[in-house]
C-alpha angles and dihedrals in degrees: 000000000000123000110229121209116246130173110309091000106093128188125209119265140109092282096030132055095354093054091047093053092046091055092048093052091052090054095053116122106172116003142011121193117191118184116179145133091254143345136209136179096282092106096025095120094054092045094047092046091051091051093048089051091059098261114144107233120198123190121194114188136175118252092263092046092049092051089051089048089058095046096049092056098221092186100166094048092042092058090058104042143053108230126191137184125227132185092203128095108267136190122245105239147139117216123188122197090339097184098047134082088248094057120144136177149163127218114208136201113288112275095016115154123215094233143093091305086080087073091062111097113242095001093120142355136222134202121210110233131221123234097264092049091050091050093051093044091047089057090048093047090050090052090050092046099049103026105036116143128229127038108351130192137153144195123219099174142006091276089066092060087082096035113022117200117258109231098179094110091055121090133189132203096212115138123224118251110295123230110292142149096248108061132012133183099190102046095150091064099028094047099116091049100040102040093063113183095006092126090059092061111098100192133026140195114210135186133180098023131113118238088252092055091057093060089083132013122152091355092303132111095235095180089067091058102043125136095172134002130181104195129198090234134007113282142145122268127183100231145015132022116313134191133168137218132168089227092058089088089073090081127026114194142150116204134176111250091243092053095239098115135028149153131217116211140195101021093140114084095235117122095204093050091046092051091065096029090242099158115075136171118198111227127218120230093265093052092043091051091049094051090046088057091048092052094046090051091049102043095078093052098055127123095242138025122202112231119189125199092005120181105230091214089066094058124093115251111243095026119125127231140176119236124232092273086070093229110063114089119206135180122225108243130191091219142340129207118209120185112209092190122214116355118201110220119209127209090025141197136150091268095048092048090056096042105034118117123186113250115259091240091059094053121097122248115278129207103290095222101042110127095210128024117202110200117196130183143147119237114218134177120248117273132203115267115275092246095046114128134212113278119247092259091054092048092049092050092046093051093046092050091047092054092044092052091050090051091046092052093050095046092049091050092053095043091055088069095058103070120214094356091052092048090054091057092043090058089059091056091047091053092051092046090052092054096042115094117242090231102043113204105157128077088219092061091051092048093051091050095044093047090052091050090050093050094047091045090055090051089049090055091053092049092050095047090067093154093300120143119257091255093052092046093051089056090056103043141033134199110275116216111225106193126232118247118253120252097241138037121248117246111280090241136023129007129284119235132179130208113180104313095335123097125207129197107205120199128180104198136060088225088068095049102094093042089044090058090056095044095046089055090048093053094037090241136137113251113233142145127264116260089243087073090070091057094055120100111258114241 
């Protein structure tokens, strides 16, 4: 954003603010007051000429500016001015013949130095003052000059540039500016008194404020009555058109939308006073109209524009925007795909697995300005915990089957050495094996198998006795352990797991689902799917 000059609002530059100040200094008849952060020789000719013509010239500089004044040895200027140091925050201003009917003045951007920076285009601005404003500011500048607190020193001639006079012992009885309707230095507390008639204004134009500042000025919620606002940073306001630019802080003003009234803020270089917008100058209709023109010229050249209730479809893909918090940047996207991964569905069924959608609150944040969000996920049934162990029933069955297989293997090996008689007994085992399920779940199936093993084992013993002595027989055979049958059946489908005190019945096929519901209730277990299900390729 670039501030454009208009009427009595002047912008720095060779033909702008510098030229205006030069002309004013040449017109001085009695007094010149210059208050600034620092000064150099840029306007030395005008200042020296004024001093030689009998004009009393007063310079008020900040501590840093005064120290620089001493170091630069401005001898010719020093012999024609009275220069003082102050540790207080001061305005940047030029006042000409402040106590006369021909008074003139210019108030500059806070912190502006009267030096070569005034030649830089757009570096600072100045506002021409009316007679009443000059008079009030002259009183204030006099109070600052003669009654400033902190370390005070002055120079009255070039000799003092090496040894400035100490003015600490001096005292003045000047009073600070009394309550008035032109300038105020405690606007936050004096708002109702100073901002006379502000509540009668229906619409405002504002520049240089944050959105928070506009919630209350002069006892009024300004952000509810805005027509236009150029904020210092993006923020949300409750009415009007708003834009934001980092350069907006150069000028802080509140103006009626018709340009008839206005107030200029923060023209004293004091961070604490600027934080609460304590320093205010009441503008006349000409100044208010000028600043209104300046704002209207600037509002379309700002870095950001606030857009409320925007239809995303109308925004250009790839463009960047700030959200209402004024800080978060976001890019406008055509679409965004977010994979939510595997989603465990409980309670579960075939229908719920096909229809389930994760709740909106459980989904991660998406790009705020994506036009279309494509959510993807895979619904899966619950599974037993990774560290769940086989239930007691499963362990009993597994151990019984292991022992039975070991006995079966040994008996078969021994029978194979007994020819036809051995083959006859082997056929019995083959018949039982053929009729025994691969995944044994019933005690009755185990008992049939174990009884057959026991019978065949007894026949093996008879075959191997064969008239041999006890010692010879013991070398050929060993005692075969036929396991006992467990006390309970396994579930008819799935496998039982236990984790702590919780049981899980895990199935791995939809054909087992209905029966699994019945069996899980029977064994007081939670129905779930085996973990192998998660490894299968989704169809």
